[in-house]
Coordinates of C-alpha atoms in Angstrom, one line a residue:
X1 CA 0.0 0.0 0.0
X2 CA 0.8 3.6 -0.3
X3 CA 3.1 4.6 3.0
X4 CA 5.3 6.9 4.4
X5 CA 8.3 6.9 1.7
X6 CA 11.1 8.7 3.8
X7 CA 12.8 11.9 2.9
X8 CA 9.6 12.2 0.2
X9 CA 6.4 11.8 2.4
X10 CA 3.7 10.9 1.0
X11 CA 4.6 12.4 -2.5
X12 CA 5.7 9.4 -3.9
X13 CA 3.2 6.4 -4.1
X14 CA 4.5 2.9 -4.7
X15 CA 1.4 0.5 -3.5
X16 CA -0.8 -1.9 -4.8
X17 CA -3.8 0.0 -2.8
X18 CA -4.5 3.9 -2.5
X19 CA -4.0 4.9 1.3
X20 CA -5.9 8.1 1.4
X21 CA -4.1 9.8 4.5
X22 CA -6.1 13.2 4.8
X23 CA -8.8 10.7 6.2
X24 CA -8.8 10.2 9.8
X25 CA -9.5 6.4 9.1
X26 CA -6.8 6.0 6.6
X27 CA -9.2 4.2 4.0
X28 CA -7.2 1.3 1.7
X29 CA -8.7 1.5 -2.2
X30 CA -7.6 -1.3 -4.8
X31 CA -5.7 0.2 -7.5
X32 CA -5.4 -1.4 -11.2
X33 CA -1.9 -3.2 -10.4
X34 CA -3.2 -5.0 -7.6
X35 CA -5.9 -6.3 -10.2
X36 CA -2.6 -7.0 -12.4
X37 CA -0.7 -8.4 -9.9
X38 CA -3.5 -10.9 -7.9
X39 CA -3.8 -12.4 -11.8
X40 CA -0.3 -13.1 -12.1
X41 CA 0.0 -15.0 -8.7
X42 CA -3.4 -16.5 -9.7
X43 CA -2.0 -18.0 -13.1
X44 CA 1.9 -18.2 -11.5
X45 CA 3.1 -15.8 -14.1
X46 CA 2.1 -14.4 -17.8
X47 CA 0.1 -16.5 -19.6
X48 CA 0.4 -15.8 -23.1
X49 CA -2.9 -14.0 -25.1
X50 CA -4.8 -16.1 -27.2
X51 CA -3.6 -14.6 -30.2
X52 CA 0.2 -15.1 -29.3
X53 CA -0.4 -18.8 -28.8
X54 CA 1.3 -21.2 -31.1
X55 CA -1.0 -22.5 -33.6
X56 CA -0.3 -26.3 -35.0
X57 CA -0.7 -27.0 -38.8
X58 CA 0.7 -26.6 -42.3
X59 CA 1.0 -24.6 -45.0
X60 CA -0.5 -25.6 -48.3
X61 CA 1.3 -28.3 -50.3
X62 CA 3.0 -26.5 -52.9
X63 CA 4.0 -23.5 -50.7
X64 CA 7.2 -21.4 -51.5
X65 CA 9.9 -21.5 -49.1
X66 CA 12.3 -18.9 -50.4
X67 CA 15.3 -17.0 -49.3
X68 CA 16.6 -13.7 -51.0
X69 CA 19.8 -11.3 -51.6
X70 CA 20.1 -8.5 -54.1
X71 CA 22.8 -8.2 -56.7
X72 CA 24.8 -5.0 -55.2
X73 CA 24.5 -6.6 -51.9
X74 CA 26.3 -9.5 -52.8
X75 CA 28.1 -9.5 -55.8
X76 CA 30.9 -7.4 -55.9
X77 CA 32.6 -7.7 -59.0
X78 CA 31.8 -4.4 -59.7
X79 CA 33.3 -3.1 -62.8
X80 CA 33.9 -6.8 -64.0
X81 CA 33.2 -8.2 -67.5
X82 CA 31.8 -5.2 -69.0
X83 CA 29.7 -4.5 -66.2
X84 CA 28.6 -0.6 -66.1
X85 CA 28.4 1.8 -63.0
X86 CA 25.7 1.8 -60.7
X87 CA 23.8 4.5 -58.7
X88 CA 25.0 2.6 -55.5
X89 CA 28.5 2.2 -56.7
X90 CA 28.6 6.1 -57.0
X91 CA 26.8 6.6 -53.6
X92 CA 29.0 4.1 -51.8
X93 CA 32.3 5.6 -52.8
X94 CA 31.4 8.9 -52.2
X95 CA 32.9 9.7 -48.4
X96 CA 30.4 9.8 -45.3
X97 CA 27.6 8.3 -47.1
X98 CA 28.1 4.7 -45.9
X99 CA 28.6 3.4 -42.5
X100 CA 32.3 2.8 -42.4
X101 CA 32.7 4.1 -45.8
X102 CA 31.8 0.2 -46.7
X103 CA 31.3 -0.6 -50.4
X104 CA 30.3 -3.1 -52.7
X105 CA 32.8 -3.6 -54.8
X106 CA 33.6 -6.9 -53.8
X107 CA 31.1 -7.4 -50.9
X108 CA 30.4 -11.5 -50.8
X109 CA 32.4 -11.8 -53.8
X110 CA 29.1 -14.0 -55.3
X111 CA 30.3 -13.4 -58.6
X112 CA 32.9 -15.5 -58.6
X113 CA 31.4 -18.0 -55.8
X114 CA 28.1 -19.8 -57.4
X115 CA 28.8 -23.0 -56.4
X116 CA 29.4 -22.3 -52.9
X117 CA 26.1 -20.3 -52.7
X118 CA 24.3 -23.4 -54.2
X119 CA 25.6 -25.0 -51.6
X120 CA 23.9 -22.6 -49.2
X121 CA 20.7 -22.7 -50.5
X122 CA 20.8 -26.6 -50.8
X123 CA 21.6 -26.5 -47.3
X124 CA 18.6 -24.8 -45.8
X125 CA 16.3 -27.1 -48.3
X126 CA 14.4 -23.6 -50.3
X127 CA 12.4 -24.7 -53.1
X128 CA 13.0 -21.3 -54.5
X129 CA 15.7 -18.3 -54.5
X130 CA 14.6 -14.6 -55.0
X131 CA 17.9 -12.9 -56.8
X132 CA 18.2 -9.6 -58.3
X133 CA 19.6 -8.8 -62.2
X134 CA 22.1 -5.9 -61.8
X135 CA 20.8 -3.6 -64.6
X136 CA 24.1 -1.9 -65.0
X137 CA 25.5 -5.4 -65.6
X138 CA 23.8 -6.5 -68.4
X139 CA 23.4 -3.0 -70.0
X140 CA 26.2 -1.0 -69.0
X141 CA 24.6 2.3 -70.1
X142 CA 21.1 1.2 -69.2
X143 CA 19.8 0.8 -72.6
X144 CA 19.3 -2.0 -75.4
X145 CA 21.8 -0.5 -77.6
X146 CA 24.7 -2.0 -75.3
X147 CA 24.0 -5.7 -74.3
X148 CA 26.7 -6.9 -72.3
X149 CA 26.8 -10.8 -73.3
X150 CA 29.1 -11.4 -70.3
X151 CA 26.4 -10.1 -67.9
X152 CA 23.8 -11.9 -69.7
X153 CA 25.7 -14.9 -69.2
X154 CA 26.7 -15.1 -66.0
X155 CA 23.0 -14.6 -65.1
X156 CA 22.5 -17.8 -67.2
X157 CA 25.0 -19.9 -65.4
X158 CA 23.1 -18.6 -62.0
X159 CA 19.0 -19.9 -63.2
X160 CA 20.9 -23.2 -64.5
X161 CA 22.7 -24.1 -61.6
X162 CA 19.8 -23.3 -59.6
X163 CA 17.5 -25.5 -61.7
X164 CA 20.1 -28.5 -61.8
X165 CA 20.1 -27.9 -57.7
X166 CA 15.6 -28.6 -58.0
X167 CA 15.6 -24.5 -56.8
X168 CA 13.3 -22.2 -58.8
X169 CA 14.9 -18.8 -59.6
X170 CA 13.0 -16.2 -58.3
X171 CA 14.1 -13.2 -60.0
X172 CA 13.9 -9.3 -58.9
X173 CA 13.9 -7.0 -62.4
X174 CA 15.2 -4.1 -60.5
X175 CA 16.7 -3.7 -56.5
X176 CA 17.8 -0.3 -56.4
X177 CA 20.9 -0.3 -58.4
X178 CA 20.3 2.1 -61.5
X179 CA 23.2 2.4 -64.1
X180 CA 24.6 5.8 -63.3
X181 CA 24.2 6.4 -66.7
X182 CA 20.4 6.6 -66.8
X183 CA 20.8 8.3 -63.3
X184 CA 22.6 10.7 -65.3
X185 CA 19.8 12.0 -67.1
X186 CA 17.3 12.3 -64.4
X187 CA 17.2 8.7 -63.2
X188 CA 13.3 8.0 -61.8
X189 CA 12.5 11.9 -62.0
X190 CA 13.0 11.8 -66.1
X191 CA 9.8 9.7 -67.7
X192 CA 11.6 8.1 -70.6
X193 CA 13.1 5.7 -67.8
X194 CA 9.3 4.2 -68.6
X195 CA 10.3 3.3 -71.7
X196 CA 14.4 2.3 -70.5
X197 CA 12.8 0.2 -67.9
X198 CA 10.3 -1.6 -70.2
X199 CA 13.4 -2.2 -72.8
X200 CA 15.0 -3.9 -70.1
X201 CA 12.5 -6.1 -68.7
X202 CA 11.8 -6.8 -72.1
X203 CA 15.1 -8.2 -72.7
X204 CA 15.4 -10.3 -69.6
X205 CA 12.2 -12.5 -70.3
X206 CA 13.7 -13.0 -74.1
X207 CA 16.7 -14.3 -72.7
X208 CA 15.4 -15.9 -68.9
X209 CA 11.9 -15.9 -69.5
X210 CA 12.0 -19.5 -70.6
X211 CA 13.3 -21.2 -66.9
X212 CA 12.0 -18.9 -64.7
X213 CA 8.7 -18.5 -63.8
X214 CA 8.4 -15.9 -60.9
X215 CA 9.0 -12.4 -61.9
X216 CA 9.3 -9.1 -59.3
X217 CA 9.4 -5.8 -61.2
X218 CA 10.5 -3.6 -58.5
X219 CA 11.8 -4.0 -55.0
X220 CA 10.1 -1.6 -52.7
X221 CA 9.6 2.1 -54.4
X222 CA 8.9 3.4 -51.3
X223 CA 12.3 3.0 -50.4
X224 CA 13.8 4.0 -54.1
X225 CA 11.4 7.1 -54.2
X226 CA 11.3 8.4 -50.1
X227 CA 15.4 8.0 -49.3
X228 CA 16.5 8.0 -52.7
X229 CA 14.4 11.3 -53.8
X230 CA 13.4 12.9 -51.0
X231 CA 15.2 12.2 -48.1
X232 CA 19.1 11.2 -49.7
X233 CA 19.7 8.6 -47.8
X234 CA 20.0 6.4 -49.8
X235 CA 21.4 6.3 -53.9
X236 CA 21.2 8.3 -55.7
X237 CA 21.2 10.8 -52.2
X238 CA 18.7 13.7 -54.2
X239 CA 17.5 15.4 -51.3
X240 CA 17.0 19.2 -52.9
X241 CA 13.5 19.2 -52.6
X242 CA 11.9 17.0 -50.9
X243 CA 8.3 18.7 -50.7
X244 CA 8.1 17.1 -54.8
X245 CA 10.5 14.8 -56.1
X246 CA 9.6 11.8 -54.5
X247 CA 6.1 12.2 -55.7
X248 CA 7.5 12.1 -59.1
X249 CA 10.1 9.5 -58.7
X250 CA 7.5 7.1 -57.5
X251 CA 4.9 8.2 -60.0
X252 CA 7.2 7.1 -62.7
X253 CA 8.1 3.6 -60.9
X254 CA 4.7 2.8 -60.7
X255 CA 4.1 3.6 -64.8
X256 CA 7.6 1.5 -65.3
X257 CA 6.4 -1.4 -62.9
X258 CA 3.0 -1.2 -65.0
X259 CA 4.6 -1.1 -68.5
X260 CA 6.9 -4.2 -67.8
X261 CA 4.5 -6.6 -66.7
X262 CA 2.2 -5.3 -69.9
X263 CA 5.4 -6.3 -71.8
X264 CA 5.6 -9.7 -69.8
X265 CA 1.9 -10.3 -70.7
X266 CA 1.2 -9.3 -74.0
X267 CA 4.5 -11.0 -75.5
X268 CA 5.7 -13.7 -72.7
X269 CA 2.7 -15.2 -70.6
X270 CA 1.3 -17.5 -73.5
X271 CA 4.3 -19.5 -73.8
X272 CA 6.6 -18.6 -70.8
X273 CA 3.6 -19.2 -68.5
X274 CA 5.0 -17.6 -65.6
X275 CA 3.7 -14.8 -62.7
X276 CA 5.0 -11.4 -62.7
X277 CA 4.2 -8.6 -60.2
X278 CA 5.8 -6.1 -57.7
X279 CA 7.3 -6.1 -53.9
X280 CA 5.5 -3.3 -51.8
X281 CA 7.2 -3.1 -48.6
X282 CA 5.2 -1.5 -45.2
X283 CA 5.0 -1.4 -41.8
X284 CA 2.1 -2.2 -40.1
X285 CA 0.7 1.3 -37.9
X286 CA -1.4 0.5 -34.2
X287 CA -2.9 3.8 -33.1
X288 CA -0.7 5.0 -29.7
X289 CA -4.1 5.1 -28.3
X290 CA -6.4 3.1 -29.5
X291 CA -9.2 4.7 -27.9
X292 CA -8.8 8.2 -29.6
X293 CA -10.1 8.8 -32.7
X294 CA -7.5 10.9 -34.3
X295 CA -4.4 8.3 -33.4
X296 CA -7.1 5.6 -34.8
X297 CA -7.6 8.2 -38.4
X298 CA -3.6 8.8 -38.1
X299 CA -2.9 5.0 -38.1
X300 CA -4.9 4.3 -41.2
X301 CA -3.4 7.7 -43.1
X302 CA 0.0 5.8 -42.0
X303 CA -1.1 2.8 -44.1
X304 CA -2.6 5.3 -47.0
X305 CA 0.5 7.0 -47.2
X306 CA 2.7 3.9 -47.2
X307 CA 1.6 0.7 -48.5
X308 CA -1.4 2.4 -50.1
X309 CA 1.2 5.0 -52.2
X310 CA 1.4 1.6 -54.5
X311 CA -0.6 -0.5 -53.6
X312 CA -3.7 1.3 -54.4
X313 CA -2.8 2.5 -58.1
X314 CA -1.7 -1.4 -58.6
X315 CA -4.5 -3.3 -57.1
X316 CA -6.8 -0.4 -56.6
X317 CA -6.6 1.8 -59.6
X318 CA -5.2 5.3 -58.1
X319 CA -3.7 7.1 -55.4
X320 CA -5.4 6.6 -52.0
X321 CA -8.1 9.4 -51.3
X322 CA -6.1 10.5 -48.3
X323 CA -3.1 11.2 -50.2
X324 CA -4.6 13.0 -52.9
X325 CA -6.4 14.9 -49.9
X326 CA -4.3 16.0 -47.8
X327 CA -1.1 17.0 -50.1
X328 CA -3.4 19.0 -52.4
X329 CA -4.8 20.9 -49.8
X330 CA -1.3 21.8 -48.7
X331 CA -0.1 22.3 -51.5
X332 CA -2.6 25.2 -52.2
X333 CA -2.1 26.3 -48.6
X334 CA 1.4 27.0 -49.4
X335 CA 0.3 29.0 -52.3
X336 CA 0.7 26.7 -54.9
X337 CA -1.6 26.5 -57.7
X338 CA -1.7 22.2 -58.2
X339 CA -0.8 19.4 -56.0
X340 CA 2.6 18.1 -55.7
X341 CA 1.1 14.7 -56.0
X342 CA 1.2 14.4 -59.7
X343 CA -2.0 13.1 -61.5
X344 CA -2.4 9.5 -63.3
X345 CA -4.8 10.4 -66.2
X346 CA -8.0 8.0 -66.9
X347 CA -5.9 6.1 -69.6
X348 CA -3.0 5.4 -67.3
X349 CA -5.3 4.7 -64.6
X350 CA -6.8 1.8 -67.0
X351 CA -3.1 1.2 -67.7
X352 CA -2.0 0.7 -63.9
X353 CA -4.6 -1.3 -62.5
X354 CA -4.4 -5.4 -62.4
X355 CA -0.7 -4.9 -62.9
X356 CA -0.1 -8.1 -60.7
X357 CA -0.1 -11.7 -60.4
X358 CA 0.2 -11.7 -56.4
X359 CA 0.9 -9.4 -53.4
X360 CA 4.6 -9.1 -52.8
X361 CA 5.3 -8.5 -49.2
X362 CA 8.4 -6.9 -47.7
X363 CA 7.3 -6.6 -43.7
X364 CA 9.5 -6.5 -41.4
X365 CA 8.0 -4.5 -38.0
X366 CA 5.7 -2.4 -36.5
X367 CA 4.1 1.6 -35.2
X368 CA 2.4 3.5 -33.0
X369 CA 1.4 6.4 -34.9
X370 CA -0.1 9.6 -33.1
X371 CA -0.9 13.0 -35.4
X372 CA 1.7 16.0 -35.7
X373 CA 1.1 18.8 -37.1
X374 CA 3.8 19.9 -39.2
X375 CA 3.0 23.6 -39.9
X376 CA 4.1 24.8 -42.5
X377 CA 6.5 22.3 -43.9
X378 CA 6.5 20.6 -47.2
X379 CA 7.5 16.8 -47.2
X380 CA 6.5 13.5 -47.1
X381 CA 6.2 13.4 -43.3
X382 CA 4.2 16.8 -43.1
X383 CA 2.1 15.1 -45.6
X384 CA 0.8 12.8 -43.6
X385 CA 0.9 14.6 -40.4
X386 CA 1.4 11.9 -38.0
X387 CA 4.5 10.6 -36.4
X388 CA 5.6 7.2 -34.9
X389 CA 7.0 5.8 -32.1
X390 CA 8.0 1.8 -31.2
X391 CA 6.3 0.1 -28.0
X392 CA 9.1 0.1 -25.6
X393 CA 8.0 -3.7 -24.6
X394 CA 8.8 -5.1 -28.5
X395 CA 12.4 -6.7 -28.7
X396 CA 15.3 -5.0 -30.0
X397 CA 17.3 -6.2 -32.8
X398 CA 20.8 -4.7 -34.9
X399 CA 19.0 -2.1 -36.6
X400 CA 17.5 0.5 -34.7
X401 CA 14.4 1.1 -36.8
X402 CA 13.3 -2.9 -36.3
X403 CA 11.9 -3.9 -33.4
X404 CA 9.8 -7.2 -33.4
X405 CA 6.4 -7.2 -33.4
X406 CA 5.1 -10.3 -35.4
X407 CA 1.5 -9.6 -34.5
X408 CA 1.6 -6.5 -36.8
X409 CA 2.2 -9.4 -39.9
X410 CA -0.9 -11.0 -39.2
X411 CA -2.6 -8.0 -39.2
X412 CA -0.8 -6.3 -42.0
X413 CA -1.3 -9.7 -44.2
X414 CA -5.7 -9.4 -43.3
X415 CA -5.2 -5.8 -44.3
X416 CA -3.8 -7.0 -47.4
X417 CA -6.8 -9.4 -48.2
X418 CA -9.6 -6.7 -47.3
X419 CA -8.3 -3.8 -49.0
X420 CA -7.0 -5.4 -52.5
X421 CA -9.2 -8.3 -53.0
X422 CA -7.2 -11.3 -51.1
X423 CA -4.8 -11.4 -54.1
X424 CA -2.2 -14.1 -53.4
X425 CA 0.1 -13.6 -51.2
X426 CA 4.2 -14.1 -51.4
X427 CA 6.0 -12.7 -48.5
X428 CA 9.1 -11.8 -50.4
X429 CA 11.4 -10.3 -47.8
X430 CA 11.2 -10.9 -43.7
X431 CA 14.2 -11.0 -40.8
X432 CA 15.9 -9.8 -38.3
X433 CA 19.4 -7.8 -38.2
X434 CA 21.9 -7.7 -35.1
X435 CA 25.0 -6.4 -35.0
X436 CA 28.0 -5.8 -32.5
X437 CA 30.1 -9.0 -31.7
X438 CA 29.7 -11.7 -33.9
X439 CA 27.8 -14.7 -32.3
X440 CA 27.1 -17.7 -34.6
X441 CA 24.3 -19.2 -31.9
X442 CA 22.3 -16.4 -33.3
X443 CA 18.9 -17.9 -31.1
X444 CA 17.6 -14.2 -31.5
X445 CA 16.6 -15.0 -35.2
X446 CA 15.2 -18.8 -34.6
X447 CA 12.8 -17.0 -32.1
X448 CA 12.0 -14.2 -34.8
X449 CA 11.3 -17.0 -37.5
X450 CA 9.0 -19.3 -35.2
X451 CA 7.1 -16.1 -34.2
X452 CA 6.7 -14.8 -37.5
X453 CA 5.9 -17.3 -39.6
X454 CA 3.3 -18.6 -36.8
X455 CA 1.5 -15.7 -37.3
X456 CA 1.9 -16.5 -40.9
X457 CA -0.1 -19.8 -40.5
X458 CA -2.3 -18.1 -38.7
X459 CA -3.3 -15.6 -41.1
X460 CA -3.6 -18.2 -43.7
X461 CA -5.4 -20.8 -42.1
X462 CA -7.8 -18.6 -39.3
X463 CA -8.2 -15.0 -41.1
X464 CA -8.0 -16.9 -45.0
X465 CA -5.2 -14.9 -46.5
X466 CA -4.4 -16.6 -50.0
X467 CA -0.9 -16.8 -48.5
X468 CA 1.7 -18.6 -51.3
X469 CA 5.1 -18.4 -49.8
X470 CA 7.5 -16.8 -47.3
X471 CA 11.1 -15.6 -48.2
X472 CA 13.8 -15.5 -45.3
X473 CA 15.7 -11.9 -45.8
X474 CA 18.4 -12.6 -46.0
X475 CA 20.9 -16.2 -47.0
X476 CA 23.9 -14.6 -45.8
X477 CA 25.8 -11.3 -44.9
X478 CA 26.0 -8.6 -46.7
X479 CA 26.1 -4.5 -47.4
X480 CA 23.2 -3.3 -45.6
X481 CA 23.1 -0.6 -47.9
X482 CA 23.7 2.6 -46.2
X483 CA 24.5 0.3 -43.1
X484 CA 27.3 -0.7 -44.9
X485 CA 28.4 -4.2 -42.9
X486 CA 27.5 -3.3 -39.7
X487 CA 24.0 -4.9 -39.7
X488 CA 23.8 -8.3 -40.5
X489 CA 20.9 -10.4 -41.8
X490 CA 22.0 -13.6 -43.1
X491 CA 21.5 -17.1 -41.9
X492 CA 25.2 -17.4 -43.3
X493 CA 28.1 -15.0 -41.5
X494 CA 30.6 -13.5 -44.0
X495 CA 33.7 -12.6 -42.5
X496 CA 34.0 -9.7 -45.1
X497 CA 37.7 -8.9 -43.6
X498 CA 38.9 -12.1 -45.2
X499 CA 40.0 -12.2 -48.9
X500 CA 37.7 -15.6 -49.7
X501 CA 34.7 -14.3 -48.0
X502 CA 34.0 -17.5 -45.9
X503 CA 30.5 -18.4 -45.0
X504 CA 29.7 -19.8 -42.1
X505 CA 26.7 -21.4 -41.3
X506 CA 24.8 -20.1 -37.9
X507 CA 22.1 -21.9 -35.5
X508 CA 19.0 -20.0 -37.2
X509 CA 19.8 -22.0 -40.2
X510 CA 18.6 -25.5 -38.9
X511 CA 15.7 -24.1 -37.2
X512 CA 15.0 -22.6 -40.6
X513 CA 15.8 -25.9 -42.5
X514 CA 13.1 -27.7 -40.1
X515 CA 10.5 -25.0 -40.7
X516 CA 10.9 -25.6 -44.8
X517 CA 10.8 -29.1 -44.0
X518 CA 8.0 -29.4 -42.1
X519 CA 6.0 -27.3 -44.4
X520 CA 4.6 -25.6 -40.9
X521 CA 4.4 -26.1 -37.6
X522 CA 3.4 -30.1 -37.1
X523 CA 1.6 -30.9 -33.5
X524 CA 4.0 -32.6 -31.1
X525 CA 0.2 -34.4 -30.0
X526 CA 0.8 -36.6 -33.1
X527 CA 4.6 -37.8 -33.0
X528 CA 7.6 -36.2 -34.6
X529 CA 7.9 -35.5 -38.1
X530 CA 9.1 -37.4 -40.4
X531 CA 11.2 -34.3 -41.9
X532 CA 11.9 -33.0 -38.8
X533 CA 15.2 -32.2 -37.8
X534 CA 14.6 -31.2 -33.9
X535 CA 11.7 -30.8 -31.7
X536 CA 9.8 -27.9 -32.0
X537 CA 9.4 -28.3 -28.3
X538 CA 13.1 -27.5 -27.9
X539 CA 13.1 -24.6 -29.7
X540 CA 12.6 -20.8 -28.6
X541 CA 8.7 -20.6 -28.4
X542 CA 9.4 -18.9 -25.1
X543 CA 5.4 -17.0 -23.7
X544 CA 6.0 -13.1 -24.9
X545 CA 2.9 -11.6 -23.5
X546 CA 5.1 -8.6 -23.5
X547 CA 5.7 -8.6 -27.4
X548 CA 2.0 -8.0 -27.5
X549 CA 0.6 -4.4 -28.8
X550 CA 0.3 -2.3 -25.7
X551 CA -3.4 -2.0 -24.4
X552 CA -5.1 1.2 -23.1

C-alpha cells in the first residue's frame, strides 16, 4: 500500500492500494496493479494472449519457401566483365555516405562463388531463390543498344545451376541499383526511364523468361522514391527538394512497374507461363491510443501514405483518397496553384490497375502512430501529419528502426486481403538484423522466425489470407546498404575482412531448415515429423505476453 516513503512523504506512491491519509480512518482503495498483480499469482506468471499462442498446422502443399539477396548486396565484382556503374557504386564511394565508408565492390564476392552459394541454399532445403539482375550489368549504359553478353551470361549460369540444384529462380527486375548512366539524365525523376525500364525487362524474359517463372518488377519504391528522392539517404542521395521529387520519382516507378508486366503479358505469358508482379514493402501502424479517434484516423493515413502509395494504383486503380487529400490541400495552402502529387490520367489509370499476379510482401516490423502537425513544412512526413514511435515492450534487434512485433504481420497480411481483394500472397522479404560482436548461436533470429511465420499460419489458415510463400531476408551477410556491414541479416556470416569471404553457417539455419521441411508447424500431439530435424518443443517458443501491442 501507499506509506510513508522517507525523505519524500507521501509524494511518492508505490502501493498496490490507495491509502488516502487526509482521512482520519486512513481508508485502503484497490488500485489497477493489484488487479494485475492478484492475476499473475493466480495463473503463477504471464500466460500468453490467445492470439500469441502457437497455432499447430501446415501450409498448403506447394508453398514457397524462399530465401533472397540482391545483386549490389552480394556481388561485388563491380566493374567486371563489362559490367557498367551503378547509382549505388557512386553513392557508396562517395565519403560519409556509408557506415564505415563500406562498399560493394567486392562485398560476398558472389560473382565468382556460385557453387558455394548453391551450396547454401541446398543446405537450408528452399524450393526457391529470390535474386536480383544488376541492370548496370547486363546493359552497362542502361539501354538495349549496349548488351553486355558477359552479364547476360553469368546470369544464365546462375538460373541453370539453380535449376540442376531442384531450386526455382526467383528473380527481382530491379533492386535499387540504376546504371549511373540513366541516373545521369534524371534517373526515376526523367519519364523516358518508362520506356528504359520496359526495354529492359523486355530483354530479360527473351533471354530468362523460358526457366523462370516468378517475376518481381521492382523491389520496394517506397524505399527508391522516399530516401533516394526525397530524403538522400539512400542512392542516388537527391534530397533538394523534398516537398516534390519523391512524388515524381515514384509516380514514374509505378508507370515502369505497370509497362513491364504489360510487356511480360502481351508477349511472354502465352508460352513462358510464368507470374509477374511487384514487392510493396510496409510497416504495419497500431494507433498510440487506440481509444482516440484521431491516433485511430492517423494509423490508417499511415497505411494510405505507405503501402497504399502503390498498392492502391496497382490493385486499386489510383492514389489513396487521403493522399490526394491532404497534399493538395497543402499544396494550395502554401500557395501553390496544383498538387505536388502528380495526376495518373484516366488512360493510365486503366493502364495501372491489375498490374499483378500476387501481393509481394516486404514486412519487417511495426508503429504507434499519433498525429503531428507539421506547420508549414512541405514533405513527405508533413504530408501525412502523423508521427511514430515503437512500443518500448517489442524486442530489440541490430537495426535500430526494427523492433519485433510479429502480431503487426498477421494483421498487416488481413489488411492486405480486405483492402485489395485477397490477391495471393508471397512474402518476399522478412528477418531480423543484429549487429556488435559476432555470435554464430544467433537464437535471437530462430525466435523471430517461429514467431513470424506462426503468425503466418495463422493468417492463412484462421483470417484466410491466400498466402503462397515466405522468403527469409536474407541467405547470408551482406552490405546493408547505407548500413554498410554493420547490420547483418544472413543465416550465413561472412567474414568480409577475409579475402575468400568464408561463409559460415549459424544456428538459425537449422531451425530454418526444419520450418521448410516441415512445411509448418506439425503438433507434437501426433509424433515427430518425419522431416523434422529437432523438436519444436526445444526450440525458442518462449510465452512473450510482453511482445504484444500495448493495451489502453
Amino acid at each position: 500500500m501507499d506509506s510513508f516513503e522517507w525523505l519524500h512523504g507521501y509524494v511518492y506512491a508505490f502501493g498496490l492500494y490507495h491509502v488516502d491519509f487526509n482521512d482520519p480512518n486512513r481508508p485502503r482503495t484497490p488500485k489497477y496493479s493489484s488487479y494485475i498483480y492478484s492475476q499473475i499469482i493466480n495463473n503463477n506468471g504471464l500466460p500468453v494472449p490467445e492470439e500469441e499462442k502457437i497455432m499447430w498446422g501446415h501450409f498448403r502443399e506447394d508453398f514457397l519457401w524462399s530465401s533472397s539477396t540482391s545483386a549490389y548486396q552480394i556481388e561485388g565484382a563491380w566493374t567486371a566483365d563489362g559490367k557498367g556503374l551503378s547509382i549505388w557504386d557512386t553513392f557508396s564511394h562517395t565519403l560519409g555516405k556509408v557506415a564505415n565508408n563500406d562498399n560493394g565492390d567486392i562485398s560476398c564476392d558472389s560473382y565468382n562463388k556460385l557453387d558455394v552459394d548453391i551450396g547454401l541454399l541446398k543446405q537450408i532445403k528452399v524450393s526457391h531463390y529470390r535474386f536480383s539482375i544488376s541492370w548496370p550489368r547486363v546493359l552497362p549504359d542502361g539501354t538495349i543498344h549496349n548488351i553486355n553478353e558477359a552479364g547476360i551470361n553469368y546470369y544464365q549460369r546462375v538460373i541453370d545451376a539453380l535449376l540442376a540444384a531442384n531450386i526455382q529462380p526467383q528473380i527481382t527486375l530491379y533492386h535499387w541499383d540504376l546504371p549511373q548512366a540513366l541516373e545521369d539524365e534524371g534517373g526515376w525523376l526523367n519519364e523516358t526511364i518508362v520506356d528504359r525500364f520496359s526495354d529492359y525487362a523486355d530483354l530479360l524474359f527473351s533471354r530468362f523468361g523460358q526457366k523462370v517463372k516468378l517475376w518481381i518488377t521492382i523491389n520496394e519504391a517506397y524505399i527508391v522514391a522516399l530516401l533516394g528522392y526525397g530524403y538522400g539517404s539512400f542512392a542516388p542521395g537527391i534530397n533538394r527538394d523534398p516537398s516534390t521529387l519523391q512524388y515524381v520519382a515514384a509516380h514514374n516507378i509505378i508507370k515502369a512497374h505497370a509497362e513491364a508486366w504489360h510487356v511480360y503479358n502481351d508477349k511472354y505469358r502465352a508460352e513462358q507461363k510464368g507470374l509477374i508482379s511487384i514487392t510493396i514493402n510496409s510497416e504495419w501502424a497500431e494507433p498510440r491510443n487506440p481509444f482516440k479517434q484521431e491516433d485511430i484516423d492517423g494509423a490508417k493515413r499511415y497505411m494510405d501514405f505507405f503501402i497504399g502509395w502503390f498498392a492502391n494504383p496497382i490493385f486499386n486503380g489510383d492514389y489513396t483518397e487521403s493522399m490526394k487529400k491532404y497534399i493538395l490541400e497543402r499544396s494550395l495552402a502554401a500557395g501553390l496553384e496544383k498538387s505536388r502529387l502528380p495526376e495518373f490520367t484516366p488512360a493510365e489509370i486503366a493502364r495501372i490497375k491489375g498490374t499483378h499476379d500476387f501481393f509481394g510482401l516486404n514486412y519487417y516490423t511495426s508503429v504507434l502512430v499519433f498525429p503531428v502537425d507539421f506547420g508549414n513544412t512541405l514533405n513527405y512526413d508533413a504530408d501525412r501529419g502523423v508521427a511514430f514511435i515503437h512500443d518500448r515492450t517489442w524486442l530489440d534487434t541490430g537495426s535500430s528502426w526494427l523492433k519485433m512485433a510479429p502480431l503487426g504481420f498477421r494483421r498487416i497480411l488481413k489488411y492486405i486481403k480486405d483492402e485489395y481483394g485477397n490477391p495471393p500472397v508471397i512474402v518476399t522479404e522478412n528477418g531480423l538484423s543484429e549487429n556488435g560482436p559476432i555470435d554464430l548461436n544467433d537464437e535471437h533470429r530462430s525466435y523471430f522466425y517461429e514467431n513470424h511465420v506462426n503468425q503466418l499460419l495463422k493468417a492463412y489458415l484462421v483470417d484466410g489470407v491466400d498466402v503462397r510463400g515466405y522468403t527469409a531476408w536474407s541467405l547470408m551477410d551482406n552490405l546493408e546498404w547505407a548500413a554498410g556491414y554493420s547490420e547483418r541479416f544472413g543465416f550465413f556470416y561472412v567474414n568480409h575482412s577475409h579475402p575468400d569471404r568464408p561463409r559460415t553457417p549459424k544456428a538459425s539455419v537449422s531451425y530454418y531448415t526444419t520450418l521448410v521441411n516441415c512445411n509448418g508447424f506439425p503438433d507434437p500431439a501426433e509424433g515427430p515429423h518425419e522431416q523434422m530435424l529437432g523438436s519444436f518443443s526445444k526450440t525458442l517458443f518462449i510465452p512473450f505476453a510482453f511482445l504484444s501491442f500495448r493495451t489502453f
